[in-house]
Every structure is written in C-alpha cells, then in structure tokens.
Short mmCIF file of C-alpha atoms in Angstrom, two decimals:
data_model
loop_
_atom_site.label_atom_id
_atom_site.label_comp_id
_atom_site.label_asym_id
_atom_site.label_seq_id
_atom_site.Cartn_x
_atom_site.Cartn_y
_atom_site.Cartn_z
CA UNK R 116 0.00 0.00 0.00
CA UNK R 117 2.77 2.46 0.88
CA UNK R 118 4.36 1.92 -2.53
CA UNK R 119 1.04 1.67 -4.44
CA UNK R 120 1.71 -1.84 -5.71
CA UNK R 121 -1.02 -4.42 -6.43
CA UNK R 122 -0.61 -7.67 -4.49
CA UNK R 123 -2.13 -11.13 -4.80
CA UNK R 124 -2.54 -12.81 -1.42
CA UNK R 125 -2.29 -16.51 -2.24
CA UNK R 126 -3.13 -17.86 1.22
CA UNK R 127 -6.51 -19.45 0.70
CA UNK R 128 -9.52 -17.52 1.93
CA UNK R 129 -11.17 -20.53 3.56
CA UNK R 130 -14.59 -18.89 3.78
CA UNK R 131 -14.54 -18.63 -0.02
CA UNK R 132 -14.63 -22.41 -0.35
CA UNK R 133 -17.72 -22.73 1.83
CA UNK R 134 -20.03 -25.46 0.59
CA UNK R 135 -22.82 -22.90 0.55
CA UNK R 136 -21.18 -20.76 -2.11
CA UNK R 137 -22.46 -22.81 -5.07
CA UNK R 138 -24.72 -21.96 -8.02
CA UNK R 139 -27.31 -24.43 -6.73
CA UNK R 140 -27.43 -22.78 -3.31
CA UNK R 141 -27.92 -19.28 -4.71
CA UNK R 142 -30.58 -20.46 -7.18
CA UNK R 143 -32.52 -22.32 -4.48
CA UNK R 144 -32.45 -19.55 -1.87
CA UNK R 145 -32.14 -16.21 -3.66
CA UNK R 146 -34.20 -16.41 -6.82
CA UNK R 147 -36.23 -13.44 -5.57
CA UNK R 148 -33.24 -11.21 -6.32
CA UNK R 149 -33.41 -9.41 -9.66
CA UNK R 150 -31.14 -7.18 -11.72
CA UNK R 151 -31.79 -5.09 -14.81
CA UNK R 152 -28.90 -5.20 -17.29
CA UNK R 153 -28.99 -3.35 -20.61
CA UNK R 154 -32.71 -2.75 -20.17
CA UNK R 155 -33.68 -6.37 -19.45
CA UNK R 156 -34.57 -7.73 -16.00
CA UNK R 157 -33.32 -11.14 -14.84
CA UNK R 158 -33.79 -13.23 -11.71
CA UNK R 159 -30.63 -14.48 -10.02
CA UNK R 160 -31.39 -18.01 -11.29
CA UNK R 161 -31.60 -16.71 -14.85
CA UNK R 162 -28.33 -14.82 -14.41
CA UNK R 163 -26.57 -17.91 -13.07
CA UNK R 164 -27.90 -20.11 -15.90
CA UNK R 165 -26.80 -17.57 -18.50
CA UNK R 166 -23.37 -17.27 -16.88
CA UNK R 167 -22.94 -21.06 -16.80
CA UNK R 168 -23.83 -21.30 -20.50
CA UNK R 169 -21.79 -18.23 -21.50
CA UNK R 170 -19.29 -18.40 -24.37
CA UNK R 171 -17.13 -15.70 -25.98
CA UNK R 172 -19.51 -15.81 -28.97
CA UNK R 173 -22.69 -15.72 -26.87
CA UNK R 174 -21.77 -13.90 -23.67
CA UNK R 175 -23.96 -13.64 -20.60
CA UNK R 176 -25.07 -10.14 -19.54
CA UNK R 177 -22.40 -8.47 -17.41
CA UNK R 178 -21.66 -7.10 -14.87
CA UNK R 179 -24.05 -8.86 -12.48
CA UNK R 180 -23.47 -7.10 -9.18
CA UNK R 181 -25.23 -7.84 -5.88
CA UNK R 182 -24.81 -5.87 -2.67
CA UNK R 183 -23.81 -8.01 0.31
CA UNK R 184 -25.50 -5.82 2.91
CA UNK R 185 -28.84 -5.63 1.11
CA UNK R 186 -29.02 -8.93 -0.77
CA UNK R 187 -27.10 -11.36 1.47
CA UNK R 188 -27.17 -9.76 4.94
CA UNK R 189 -26.64 -13.12 6.68
CA UNK R 190 -23.08 -13.17 5.27
CA UNK R 191 -22.06 -9.72 6.49
CA UNK R 192 -20.50 -11.18 9.64
CA UNK R 193 -19.36 -14.43 7.99
CA UNK R 194 -17.04 -12.93 5.38
CA UNK R 195 -14.09 -11.33 7.17
CA UNK R 196 -13.22 -7.69 6.59
CA UNK R 197 -9.58 -8.00 5.58
CA UNK R 198 -7.84 -4.78 6.63
CA UNK R 199 -4.85 -3.33 4.76
CA UNK R 200 -3.53 -0.60 7.04
CA UNK R 201 -4.90 0.16 10.47
CA UNK R 202 -8.58 0.52 9.62
CA UNK R 203 -11.20 0.77 6.90
CA UNK R 204 -12.69 4.22 7.44
CA UNK R 205 -15.72 3.37 5.30
CA UNK R 206 -17.04 1.21 8.16
CA UNK R 207 -16.33 3.68 10.94
CA UNK R 208 -19.32 5.29 12.70
CA UNK R 209 -17.32 8.53 12.55
CA UNK R 210 -17.82 8.76 8.78
CA UNK R 211 -21.15 10.25 7.75
CA UNK R 212 -23.30 7.63 6.05
CA UNK R 213 -24.05 10.05 3.22
CA UNK R 214 -20.37 9.75 2.25
CA UNK R 215 -19.85 6.06 3.06
CA UNK R 216 -22.80 4.92 0.95
CA UNK R 217 -21.32 6.64 -2.12
CA UNK R 218 -19.03 3.63 -2.51
CA UNK R 219 -19.95 0.04 -3.39
CA UNK R 220 -18.42 -1.22 -0.12
CA UNK R 221 -19.14 -5.00 -0.33
CA UNK R 222 -20.36 -6.83 -3.42
CA UNK R 223 -20.68 -10.22 -5.14
CA UNK R 224 -20.05 -10.41 -8.90
CA UNK R 225 -21.46 -13.28 -11.00
CA UNK R 226 -20.01 -13.78 -14.48
CA UNK R 227 -19.54 -16.24 -17.32
CA UNK R 228 -16.92 -17.32 -19.85
CA UNK R 229 -16.00 -14.55 -22.26
CA UNK R 230 -17.41 -11.74 -20.11
CA UNK R 231 -15.27 -8.71 -19.39
CA UNK R 232 -15.81 -5.50 -17.47
CA UNK R 233 -17.18 -2.96 -19.97
CA UNK R 234 -14.66 -0.20 -19.32
CA UNK R 235 -11.10 0.33 -18.26
CA UNK R 236 -11.55 2.30 -15.05
CA UNK R 237 -10.32 3.52 -11.69
CA UNK R 238 -12.59 2.55 -8.83
CA UNK R 239 -14.98 5.35 -7.93
CA UNK R 240 -13.87 7.96 -5.38
CA UNK R 241 -10.30 6.66 -5.33
CA UNK R 242 -10.99 3.72 -3.02
CA UNK R 243 -8.60 0.82 -2.64
CA UNK R 244 -10.24 -2.44 -3.71
CA UNK R 245 -9.72 -6.02 -2.61
CA UNK R 246 -11.23 -8.90 -4.54
CA UNK R 247 -11.47 -12.53 -3.45
CA UNK R 248 -12.13 -15.19 -6.06
CA UNK R 249 -14.76 -17.70 -4.90
CA UNK R 250 -15.62 -19.71 -8.03
CA UNK R 251 -13.71 -19.87 -11.32
CA UNK R 252 -10.73 -17.89 -12.56
CA UNK R 253 -10.60 -14.26 -13.63
CA UNK R 254 -7.93 -12.25 -15.42
CA UNK R 255 -7.15 -8.80 -14.08
CA UNK R 256 -5.37 -6.31 -16.34
CA UNK R 257 -3.95 -3.36 -14.39
CA UNK R 258 -2.15 -0.13 -15.27
CA UNK R 259 -0.31 2.16 -12.86
CA UNK R 260 -1.64 5.69 -12.15
CA UNK R 261 1.36 7.36 -13.82
CA UNK R 262 0.13 6.03 -17.18
CA UNK R 263 -3.19 7.92 -17.00
CA UNK R 264 -2.51 10.09 -20.12
CA UNK R 265 -2.40 6.87 -22.18
CA UNK R 266 -6.07 6.17 -21.41
CA UNK R 267 -7.71 9.48 -22.42
CA UNK R 268 -9.97 9.73 -19.34
CA UNK R 269 -13.52 10.87 -19.96
CA UNK R 270 -13.88 14.60 -19.23
CA UNK R 271 -16.99 14.05 -17.11
CA UNK R 272 -16.49 10.50 -15.77
CA UNK R 273 -12.82 11.02 -15.04
CA UNK R 274 -12.35 7.50 -13.64
CA UNK R 275 -13.33 5.86 -16.96
CA UNK R 276 -11.41 5.39 -20.20
CA UNK R 277 -12.95 5.16 -23.68
CA UNK R 278 -10.10 2.88 -24.87
CA UNK R 279 -11.10 -0.70 -25.68
CA UNK R 280 -7.92 -2.43 -24.53
CA UNK R 281 -8.95 -5.72 -26.20
CA UNK R 282 -9.24 -4.00 -29.59
CA UNK R 283 -7.64 -0.55 -29.28
CA UNK R 284 -8.08 2.12 -31.94
CA UNK R 285 -4.52 3.46 -32.13
CA UNK R 286 -5.48 6.11 -34.69
CA UNK R 287 -7.87 7.61 -32.14
CA UNK R 288 -5.83 6.83 -29.00
CA UNK R 289 -2.18 6.70 -30.10
CA UNK R 290 -0.72 7.12 -26.60
CA UNK R 291 -2.22 3.76 -25.60
CA UNK R 292 0.66 2.13 -27.53
CA UNK R 293 2.92 3.22 -24.65
CA UNK R 294 0.78 1.66 -21.90
CA UNK R 295 2.31 -1.27 -20.02
CA UNK R 296 -0.05 -3.64 -18.28
CA UNK R 297 0.36 -5.94 -15.30
CA UNK R 298 -1.72 -9.09 -15.76
CA UNK R 299 -2.66 -11.74 -13.23
CA UNK R 300 -5.15 -14.59 -13.12
CA UNK R 301 -6.94 -14.76 -9.78
CA UNK R 302 -7.77 -18.31 -8.65
CA UNK R 303 -10.36 -19.51 -6.10
CA UNK R 304 -9.41 -18.55 -2.56
CA UNK R 305 -6.95 -15.86 -3.66
CA UNK R 306 -7.34 -12.14 -2.94
CA UNK R 307 -6.14 -9.26 -5.11
CA UNK R 308 -5.44 -5.88 -3.53
CA UNK R 309 -5.68 -2.96 -6.00
CA UNK R 310 -4.34 0.33 -4.60
CA UNK R 311 -6.19 3.60 -5.12
CA UNK R 312 -5.73 5.14 -8.56
CA UNK R 313 -4.85 1.99 -10.53
CA UNK R 314 -6.63 1.51 -13.85
CA UNK R 315 -8.00 -1.99 -14.36
CA UNK R 316 -10.44 -4.25 -16.15
CA UNK R 317 -11.19 -7.98 -16.17
CA UNK R 318 -11.73 -11.01 -18.40
CA UNK R 319 -13.51 -14.19 -17.27
CA UNK R 320 -12.60 -17.77 -18.25
CA UNK R 321 -15.50 -19.77 -16.81
CA UNK R 322 -18.50 -19.53 -14.46
CA UNK R 323 -17.38 -16.99 -11.92
CA UNK R 324 -18.15 -15.58 -8.49
CA UNK R 325 -16.02 -12.81 -7.00
CA UNK R 326 -16.30 -10.91 -3.73
CA UNK R 327 -15.22 -7.25 -3.69
CA UNK R 328 -14.82 -4.77 -0.86
CA UNK R 329 -13.84 -1.08 -0.99
CA UNK R 330 -11.30 0.38 1.39
CA UNK R 331 -10.41 3.90 2.58
CA UNK R 332 -7.59 4.59 5.03
CA UNK R 333 -4.92 7.21 5.67
CA UNK R 334 -3.26 6.59 2.28
CA UNK R 335 -6.29 7.50 0.15
CA UNK R 336 -8.36 9.58 2.59
CA UNK R 337 -7.56 12.90 0.89
CA UNK R 338 -8.31 11.47 -2.56
CA UNK R 339 -11.61 10.05 -1.35
CA UNK R 340 -12.76 13.30 0.27
CA UNK R 341 -11.49 15.45 -2.62
CA UNK R 342 -13.61 13.42 -5.04
CA UNK R 343 -16.65 13.92 -2.82
CA UNK R 344 -15.88 17.65 -2.69
CA UNK R 345 -15.71 17.90 -6.50
CA UNK R 346 -19.05 16.14 -6.81
CA UNK R 347 -20.62 18.41 -4.19
CA UNK R 348 -19.23 21.53 -5.88
CA UNK R 349 -21.15 20.59 -9.03
CA UNK R 350 -24.42 19.67 -7.34
CA UNK R 351 -24.45 21.61 -4.04
CA UNK R 352 -21.88 24.43 -4.38
CA UNK R 353 -23.04 26.27 -1.26
CA UNK R 354 -22.33 23.24 0.92
CA UNK R 355 -19.14 22.06 -0.77
CA UNK R 356 -16.86 24.26 1.33
CA UNK R 357 -17.97 22.39 4.47
CA UNK R 358 -16.53 19.15 3.05
CA UNK R 359 -13.03 20.66 2.98
CA UNK R 360 -13.17 21.38 6.69
CA UNK R 361 -14.77 18.01 7.41
CA UNK R 362 -11.92 16.27 5.54
CA UNK R 363 -9.25 17.94 7.67
CA UNK R 364 -10.95 17.58 11.06
CA UNK R 365 -12.11 13.99 10.61
CA UNK R 366 -8.85 13.01 8.95
CA UNK R 367 -6.90 14.15 12.02
CA UNK R 368 -9.38 12.36 14.28
CA UNK R 369 -8.86 9.13 12.37
CA UNK R 370 -5.07 9.58 12.46
CA UNK R 371 -5.08 9.92 16.27
CA UNK R 372 -7.46 6.97 16.69
CA UNK R 373 -5.33 4.76 14.42
CA UNK R 374 -2.09 5.82 16.13
CA UNK R 375 -3.55 4.46 19.38
CA UNK R 376 -3.91 1.07 17.65
CA UNK R 377 -0.11 0.65 17.57
#
C-alpha cells in the first residue's frame, strides 16, 4: 500500500470455499433477487444459468453485481473484513453515512466465460479495492496511475477510459501504444489488492463468483474526500466548502485513533 503496488494474497480464503457458495445454493435460496442489465430484468437463477452457458460468442449479460448488505445480509458477519492498514474508514461510525454509501463497499459479482468489465476504469472515489475469487478464474489487467494520459480519461467520468484495450483504436488513442499492463489470473481462494488510482479491467474464463470490498484509510483519505468535494461543488456548491473542513478535522481524528492502535 505504501508503494502503491497491487498484491495477490495466495493464502486461501477458507470462507470462499464454503459449501454454501455454489450456483445451486444461490438459485434455491435467492431467486427473488433481480437485476436489470442493458434494459432487461433477470432473476438471479436466470443470471446464473446464463453465466454457466456463456461463451465468448454468446456472452452472458455483465456485470451482475449484488450488494452483500442488502441482498445477502446473513453473510455480512461471515465474510471477514480484511484490513490493509490500520482501519477501513468506510465502516467507521465517525464517517457520515451520506459519504460512506457513495461507494460500493461489499459486493458479489457473478459472471460467465468470455465476459469482461465494460470499461477500463479507476474505482470510484479513489478507493482501494480487494477482490477474493470464490468460483472460477478471472484475469485482471492493471495499469499504474502514472500512465493515466495513455487512457484518455472521460472529461466528465474522469475515472473511466474510452479505450477498448482488447481492440484498441490506435489512430484515435495513439498514446495507448505506450501503456504497459500488469496481468494476473486470480484463482479460487486468492485475494487481489488494488491500490487507489490503478486503472483496471477484467476477463472471465468460466463460471465466476467474485467478492469485492472497498477500502479507505490514511493513504487515500484525501483522494476520497477530494472526489466527494468535486461532486458536491457541481451539485451543491453552497455546501461544498464544508466538506473541505470536514476532511481535515475527521482526517486528524482518524489519524489519532489509528495511532492508538499501535
């Protein structure tokens, strides 16, 4: 984290191999859950069936994202909150919920063979991200923050790139020729830590289930709060100035609290 380097933790996440985390279990117990993807609504059973039958030529809809807190609340205390650094400030009662809920926090992703994340992106609000592979294998393609000019970030959605890295248009995005990727294939039970600011996307090899959790600590606190400030300045300019003061005061409070954890 100090050096902003992605890391794969290969020690097996034993909870990820729970017998309950199977397609059959989710289909039998959570078929009431629905998602609308590209204008069409699917039940979780339909999503799982499509993901299991997915091929590169006939890909399942993606991404299929479910919120752990809302959709699978019984697992909130079962899946451990791995902590990189001294705390995850997103889960602190000191952080206003209006800011904490702006992130995804804890999610389950279902996918199928041939699916890939639709855009090369930086995770929203500059959070760190950790991802644990539960079922199947998934490629992660990552690019360091210092290569940002190569990706022609969208002027409005600054954390997204219009470059299709699988079939890049070099005439339109010539700087992408200079981009150097780090690639890794995450296997079941392994966890990938992606530091704040890293560009990334994914490609899936088979039926897939991945757990993701966002993370904010002292290393990306200023980035996180600055992104919230920029959003507030556009939508609530009269209140935005308060966020600057909140960032400083609460940041120092967190620093003192975390120092006491030594």
